[in-house]
Coordinates of C-alpha atoms and ligand atoms in Angstrom, one line a residue:
X10 CA 5.9 -6.1 -19.3
X11 CA 9.8 -4.7 -19.7
X12 CA 11.9 -7.2 -17.5
X13 CA 14.2 -4.5 -15.9
X14 CA 11.0 -2.5 -14.5
X15 CA 10.0 -6.1 -13.4
X16 CA 13.0 -6.2 -11.8
X17 CA 12.7 -3.3 -10.0
X18 CA 9.0 -4.1 -8.6
X19 CA 10.7 -7.5 -7.1
X20 CA 14.1 -5.4 -5.7
X21 CA 11.2 -3.0 -3.8
X22 CA 9.2 -5.6 -2.8
X23 CA 12.2 -7.4 -1.6
X24 CA 13.3 -4.8 0.6
X25 CA 9.7 -4.0 1.8
X26 CA 9.3 -7.9 3.0
X27 CA 12.7 -7.7 4.7
X28 CA 12.1 -4.5 6.4
X29 CA 8.7 -5.5 7.6
X30 CA 9.8 -8.7 9.0
X31 CA 12.5 -6.3 10.8
X32 CA 9.8 -4.0 12.4
X33 CA 7.8 -7.3 13.6
X34 CA 10.6 -8.5 15.4
X35 CA 11.8 -5.3 16.9
X36 CA 8.2 -5.0 18.0
X37 CA 7.5 -8.5 19.1
X38 CA 10.7 -7.7 21.3
X39 CA 9.1 -5.3 22.7
X40 CA 12.0 -2.3 21.2
X41 CA 9.0 -0.3 19.6
X42 CA 6.0 1.1 20.7
X43 CA 4.3 0.6 17.9
X44 CA 3.5 -2.0 15.4
X45 CA 1.8 -2.8 12.1
X46 CA -0.5 -4.6 10.0
X47 CA 1.7 -6.8 8.1
X48 CA 1.5 -6.1 4.3
X49 CA 3.5 -9.5 3.4
X50 CA 2.2 -11.0 0.1
X51 CA 0.6 -7.6 -1.0
X52 CA 3.7 -5.5 -1.7
X53 CA 4.0 -6.8 -5.3
X54 CA 0.4 -5.9 -5.7
X55 CA 1.4 -2.5 -4.3
X56 CA 4.6 -1.9 -5.8
X57 CA 3.5 -2.9 -9.4
X58 CA 0.5 -0.3 -9.4
X59 CA 2.6 2.2 -8.0
X60 CA 5.0 2.0 -10.5
X61 CA 2.4 2.7 -13.2
X62 CA 1.8 6.6 -11.8
X63 CA 4.2 9.1 -12.1
X64 CA 6.4 10.5 -9.3
X65 CA 4.1 14.1 -9.1
X66 CA 0.8 11.9 -8.7
X67 CA -0.8 11.1 -5.4
X68 CA -1.6 8.0 -3.4
X69 CA -3.9 7.4 -0.1
X70 CA -2.4 4.4 1.3
X71 CA -4.2 1.6 3.0
X72 CA -3.3 0.3 6.5
X73 CA -1.4 -2.8 5.0
X74 CA 2.1 -2.6 5.5
X75 CA 5.0 -0.3 4.6
X76 CA 5.3 -0.9 0.7
X77 CA 3.4 2.1 -0.7
X78 CA 6.1 4.3 1.0
X79 CA 9.1 2.6 0.4
X80 CA 7.5 2.7 -3.5
X81 CA 7.0 6.2 -2.7
X82 CA 10.9 6.9 -1.8
X83 CA 10.1 7.5 1.8
X84 CA 13.3 6.6 3.8
X85 CA 13.3 3.4 6.0
X86 CA 14.7 5.5 8.5
X87 CA 11.4 7.9 8.1
X88 CA 9.3 5.6 8.5
X89 CA 11.0 3.1 11.3
X90 CA 11.2 6.8 13.3
X91 CA 7.3 7.2 12.6
X92 CA 6.6 3.8 14.3
X93 CA 9.3 4.2 17.3
X94 CA 8.0 7.5 18.0
X95 CA 11.0 9.1 17.1
X96 CA 12.5 12.8 15.9
X97 CA 13.1 12.1 12.1
X98 CA 9.5 10.7 10.9
X99 CA 7.9 12.2 8.5
X100 CA 4.7 13.0 10.8
X101 CA 7.2 13.7 13.5
X102 CA 6.8 10.1 14.9
X103 CA 3.4 10.9 16.1
X104 CA 1.2 9.0 13.4
X105 CA 2.9 5.6 13.8
X106 CA 2.8 3.9 10.6
X107 CA -1.1 4.9 9.9
X108 CA -0.7 8.7 9.3
X109 CA 2.2 8.9 7.3
X110 CA 2.2 12.2 5.2
X111 CA 4.8 12.4 3.1
X112 CA 4.1 15.5 0.6
X113 CA 7.4 15.9 -1.5
X114 CA 6.8 11.9 -2.2
X115 CA 3.0 12.5 -2.9
X116 CA 1.8 10.4 0.1
X117 CA -0.9 12.6 1.2
X118 CA -1.9 9.7 4.5
X119 CA -4.0 7.3 5.0
X120 CA -6.9 7.4 7.4
X121 CA -7.4 5.4 10.7
X122 CA -11.0 5.7 10.3
X123 CA -10.7 3.8 7.2
X124 CA -12.8 4.7 4.1
X125 CA -12.2 8.3 5.6
X126 CA -9.5 8.4 2.2
X127 CA -12.0 8.0 0.0
X128 CA -13.6 11.7 0.5
X129 CA -9.7 12.9 0.6
X130 CA -8.8 11.5 -2.2
X131 CA -12.0 13.0 -4.3
X132 CA -11.0 16.7 -2.6
X133 CA -7.8 15.8 -4.1
X134 CA -8.6 14.8 -7.7
X135 CA -11.3 18.4 -7.7
X136 CA -8.1 20.4 -7.0
X137 CA -5.8 18.1 -9.5
X138 CA -8.6 18.8 -12.2
X139 CA -8.3 22.3 -11.6
X140 CA -5.0 23.3 -10.5
X141 CA -2.8 20.1 -12.2
X142 CA -4.7 18.8 -14.9
X143 CA -2.7 15.6 -16.0
X144 CA -2.0 14.3 -12.5
X145 CA -3.8 11.8 -11.0
X146 CA -4.7 10.6 -7.1
X147 CA -5.1 7.1 -6.0
X148 CA -6.6 5.7 -2.8
X149 CA -5.9 2.4 -1.8
X150 CA -8.1 0.6 0.2
X151 CA -9.3 -2.9 1.5
X152 CA -12.2 -4.9 0.6
X153 CA -13.9 -4.8 4.3
X154 CA -13.4 -0.6 3.6
X155 CA -15.6 -0.8 0.3
X156 CA -18.3 -1.3 2.5
X157 CA -18.3 2.3 4.0
X158 CA -20.7 4.9 2.8
X159 CA -17.6 6.9 1.7
X160 CA -16.9 4.4 -0.8
X161 CA -20.5 5.2 -2.5
X162 CA -20.7 8.9 -2.1
X163 CA -17.6 9.7 -3.7
X164 CA -17.3 7.1 -6.4
X165 CA -20.3 8.6 -7.3
X166 CA -19.0 11.8 -7.4
X167 CA -15.9 11.5 -9.0
X168 CA -17.5 10.2 -11.4
X169 CA -20.3 12.8 -12.3
X170 CA -17.1 15.2 -12.0
X171 CA -14.9 12.6 -13.8
X172 CA -12.4 13.1 -11.1
X173 CA -8.7 12.0 -12.0
X174 CA -9.1 9.2 -8.9
X175 CA -8.2 5.5 -9.1
X176 CA -9.8 3.4 -6.8
X177 CA -7.4 0.4 -6.1
X178 CA -9.0 -2.1 -3.8
X179 CA -6.8 -4.9 -2.5
X180 CA -9.0 -7.8 -1.9
X181 CA -7.4 -10.4 0.6
X182 CA -10.6 -11.9 1.5
X183 CA -10.8 -10.7 5.2
X184 CA -11.3 -7.4 7.3
X185 CA -9.9 -8.6 10.3
X186 CA -11.4 -12.4 11.1
X187 CA -14.7 -11.3 8.7
X188 CA -14.5 -13.2 5.3
X189 CA -15.5 -11.2 2.6
X190 CA -18.5 -13.4 1.8
X191 CA -19.9 -12.7 5.3
X192 CA -19.7 -9.0 5.0
X193 CA -20.0 -8.4 1.3
X194 CA -23.3 -9.0 -0.8
X195 CA -21.2 -9.2 -4.1
X196 CA -18.4 -11.5 -4.7
X197 CA -16.4 -8.8 -6.8
X198 CA -15.8 -5.3 -5.3
X199 CA -15.4 -3.6 -8.9
X200 CA -19.1 -5.3 -10.2
X201 CA -20.0 -1.9 -7.7
X202 CA -18.6 0.3 -11.1
X203 CA -21.3 -0.4 -12.7
X204 CA -23.4 1.9 -10.3
X205 CA -21.8 4.1 -11.1
X206 CA -21.2 4.2 -14.6
X207 CA -17.6 4.0 -14.4
X208 CA -15.1 0.3 -15.5
X209 CA -14.8 -1.9 -13.1
X210 CA -11.6 -4.1 -13.5
X211 CA -10.7 -7.6 -11.7
X212 CA -7.1 -8.2 -11.5
X213 CA -4.9 -11.0 -10.0
X214 CA -2.7 -9.2 -7.6
X215 CA -0.1 -11.9 -7.0
X216 CA 0.8 -11.0 -11.3
X217 CA 3.0 -7.8 -10.9
X218 CA 2.6 -7.5 -15.1
X219 CA -1.4 -8.0 -14.9
X220 CA -1.6 -5.5 -11.8
X221 CA 0.8 -2.5 -13.8
X222 CA -1.0 -3.0 -16.7
X223 CA -4.6 -2.4 -15.2
X224 CA -3.3 0.5 -13.2
X225 CA -1.6 1.8 -16.6
X226 CA -5.0 1.8 -18.4
X227 CA -6.8 3.6 -15.3
X228 CA -4.2 6.2 -15.1
X229 CA -4.1 7.2 -18.7
X230 CA -7.8 7.2 -18.5
X231 CA -7.7 9.5 -15.4
X232 CA -5.0 11.8 -17.3
X233 CA -7.0 11.9 -20.4
X234 CA -10.1 13.5 -18.5
X235 CA -12.2 10.5 -18.5
X236 CA -13.2 9.8 -15.1
X237 CA -12.4 7.2 -12.1
X238 CA -11.6 3.0 -12.6
X239 CA -12.0 1.0 -9.6
X240 CA -9.7 -1.9 -9.8
X241 CA -10.3 -4.7 -7.6
X242 CA -6.8 -6.7 -7.0
X243 CA -7.5 -10.2 -5.7
X244 CA -4.5 -10.3 -2.8
X245 CA -3.5 -12.9 -0.5
X246 CA -3.1 -11.7 3.2
X247 CA -0.1 -14.3 4.1
X248 CA -0.2 -13.4 7.8
X249 CA -2.7 -12.2 10.6
X250 CA -4.4 -9.0 10.8
X251 CA -2.0 -7.5 13.0
X252 CA 1.4 -8.6 14.4
X253 CA -0.1 -10.9 17.2
X254 CA -3.1 -12.1 15.6
X255 CA -3.2 -16.2 16.2
X256 CA -5.6 -16.7 13.0
X257 CA -7.8 -19.3 14.9
X258 CA -10.2 -18.3 11.9
X259 CA -7.9 -19.3 9.5
X260 CA -6.7 -22.8 9.8
X261 CA -5.5 -22.8 6.9
X262 CA -2.5 -20.0 7.4
X263 CA 0.6 -22.7 7.2
X264 CA -0.6 -23.4 3.3
X265 CA -1.1 -20.0 2.2
X266 CA 1.7 -19.1 3.5
X267 CA 3.8 -22.0 1.6
X268 CA 1.3 -21.8 -1.7
X269 CA 0.3 -18.1 -2.2
X270 CA 3.4 -15.9 -1.8
X271 CA 3.7 -14.1 -4.9
X272 CA 7.3 -12.8 -4.5
X273 CA 9.1 -16.7 -5.1
X274 CA 6.8 -16.5 -7.9
X275 CA 7.8 -13.1 -9.7
X276 CA 11.6 -14.3 -8.7
X277 CA 11.2 -17.3 -10.6
X278 CA 9.1 -15.2 -13.6
X279 CA 12.3 -13.3 -13.4
X280 CA 14.9 -15.8 -13.4
X281 CA 13.1 -17.6 -16.4
X282 CA 13.6 -14.0 -18.0
X283 CA 17.1 -14.4 -17.8
X284 CA 17.2 -11.0 -15.4
X285 CA 18.0 -12.5 -12.0
X286 CA 20.4 -15.5 -11.2
X287 CA 21.8 -16.4 -7.7
X288 CA 24.8 -13.8 -7.7
X289 CA 22.3 -11.1 -7.8
X290 CA 19.9 -12.3 -5.6
X291 CA 22.4 -12.7 -3.1
X292 CA 23.4 -9.2 -3.9
X293 CA 19.6 -8.3 -3.6
X294 CA 19.6 -9.6 -0.4
X295 CA 22.8 -8.1 1.0
X296 CA 21.8 -4.5 -0.2
X297 CA 18.5 -4.9 1.9
X298 CA 20.0 -5.8 5.0
X299 CA 22.2 -2.7 4.9
X300 CA 20.1 -0.4 4.2
X301 CA 17.3 -2.2 6.9
X302 CA 20.3 -1.9 10.1
X303 CA 21.7 1.6 9.1
X304 CA 17.6 2.7 9.7
X305 CA 17.4 0.8 12.3
X306 CA 20.8 2.2 14.0
X307 CA 19.7 5.6 13.0
X308 CA 16.8 5.1 14.9
X309 CA 17.7 3.4 18.0
X310 CA 20.3 6.2 18.0
X311 CA 17.6 9.1 17.6
X312 CA 16.0 10.7 21.2
X313 CA 12.5 10.1 21.4
X314 CA 10.0 12.9 21.3
X315 CA 9.8 15.7 23.7
X316 CA 7.1 15.7 26.1
X317 CA 6.7 19.1 25.1
X318 CA 5.9 18.5 21.3
X319 CA 2.9 16.7 22.5
X320 CA 0.6 19.7 22.2
X321 CA 2.0 20.8 18.7
X322 CA 0.5 20.1 15.7
X323 CA -2.7 19.8 17.1
X324 CA -5.9 21.5 15.3
X325 CA -9.0 23.0 17.2
Ligands
TPP23 C1 -14.4 2.9 10.1 C2 -13.1 1.8 10.9 N1 -14.0 1.0 11.2 C3 -13.3 -0.3 11.8 C4 -11.8 -0.2 12.1 C5 -11.1 -1.1 12.6 N2 -10.2 -1.9 11.6 C6 -9.1 -1.9 11.1 S1 -8.7 -2.2 9.8 C7 -10.3 -3.3 9.4 C8 -10.3 -4.2 8.4 C9 -9.9 -3.6 7.2 O1 -10.4 -4.6 6.4 P1 -9.9 -4.5 4.9 O2 -10.7 -3.0 4.5 O3 -10.4 -5.7 4.6 O4 -8.7 -4.2 5.1 P2 -7.2 -5.3 5.1 O5 -7.0 -5.2 6.9 O6 -7.8 -6.6 5.0 O7 -6.1 -5.1 4.4 C10 -10.9 -2.9 10.5 C11 -12.3 -3.0 10.6 C12 -11.4 1.2 11.3 N3 -9.9 1.2 11.5 N4 -12.3 2.2 11.0
MG24 MG1 -9.2 -7.4 3.6

């Protein structure tokens, strides 16, 4: 993989990691009404996958973290304003981090009812096939979410219709506190692809280059009109399900953080490739801090949503 592209993935991952840490700090200090499901450990995978897509392609994201939005170009201020319930957010501060819709950046939302996104993304795929052939849509979802009925019915339809849909499963081994092995009959989610006649691929989600490569193939296939691919990235959820999760069900939590974090691994790969050194790293860290603190200051100064806006943007 092109080292310049790898460096871009690292840079965005670093920004996402530091930004998320700041959001968690603010939420724990009671400075934010909202919170998030930490994406730490999964950013490299999410960003590598998005890097293999074009700017005019679409995504529906999973609930884990903020890296998807950062990779697509949503501003830190807009993301934070959504979490803070303030003006200046993509969803007018009404949806928190789980309902970011940012159409100019190709983000078509998530689904608070996990798995709702499968059928929405297939609807998007139908529209793209008719109106914008050559563009693709990716739905990012977790291993637990793959057990929803919507996964199966939508994948069948996407396969029959050869829709430009990519199913991207981030298998982190847990749904909240439930290990995948006790909720899911197959060890590899990707094996389910066979039931729908589409390619199913397992990839090491901690390996940016490998993720980029499988995603590139899936995107090419979808663009060419050959239909969906089910990608399963084995990833590591470094922290708990949500920010205050004590993880009593996971005694090895500290070891996981110390040994399974893909970010230092990617950093070392880049150092070995000669495209990253201490000076550049310090510069990237400082640049991330500056962007984050600018966003924090802007959002702190922004007004809370006016109460009378509560009944706007509703459908009945
Ligand atoms: C239909 C539905 N069921 C349950 C929930 C509550 N819930 C939120 S996140 C989550 C775990 C999902 O696990 P997974 O899909 O593996 O994603 P991960 O959290 O591991 O990233 C659950 C059960 C929900 N939001 N929607
Ligand atoms: Mg999971």
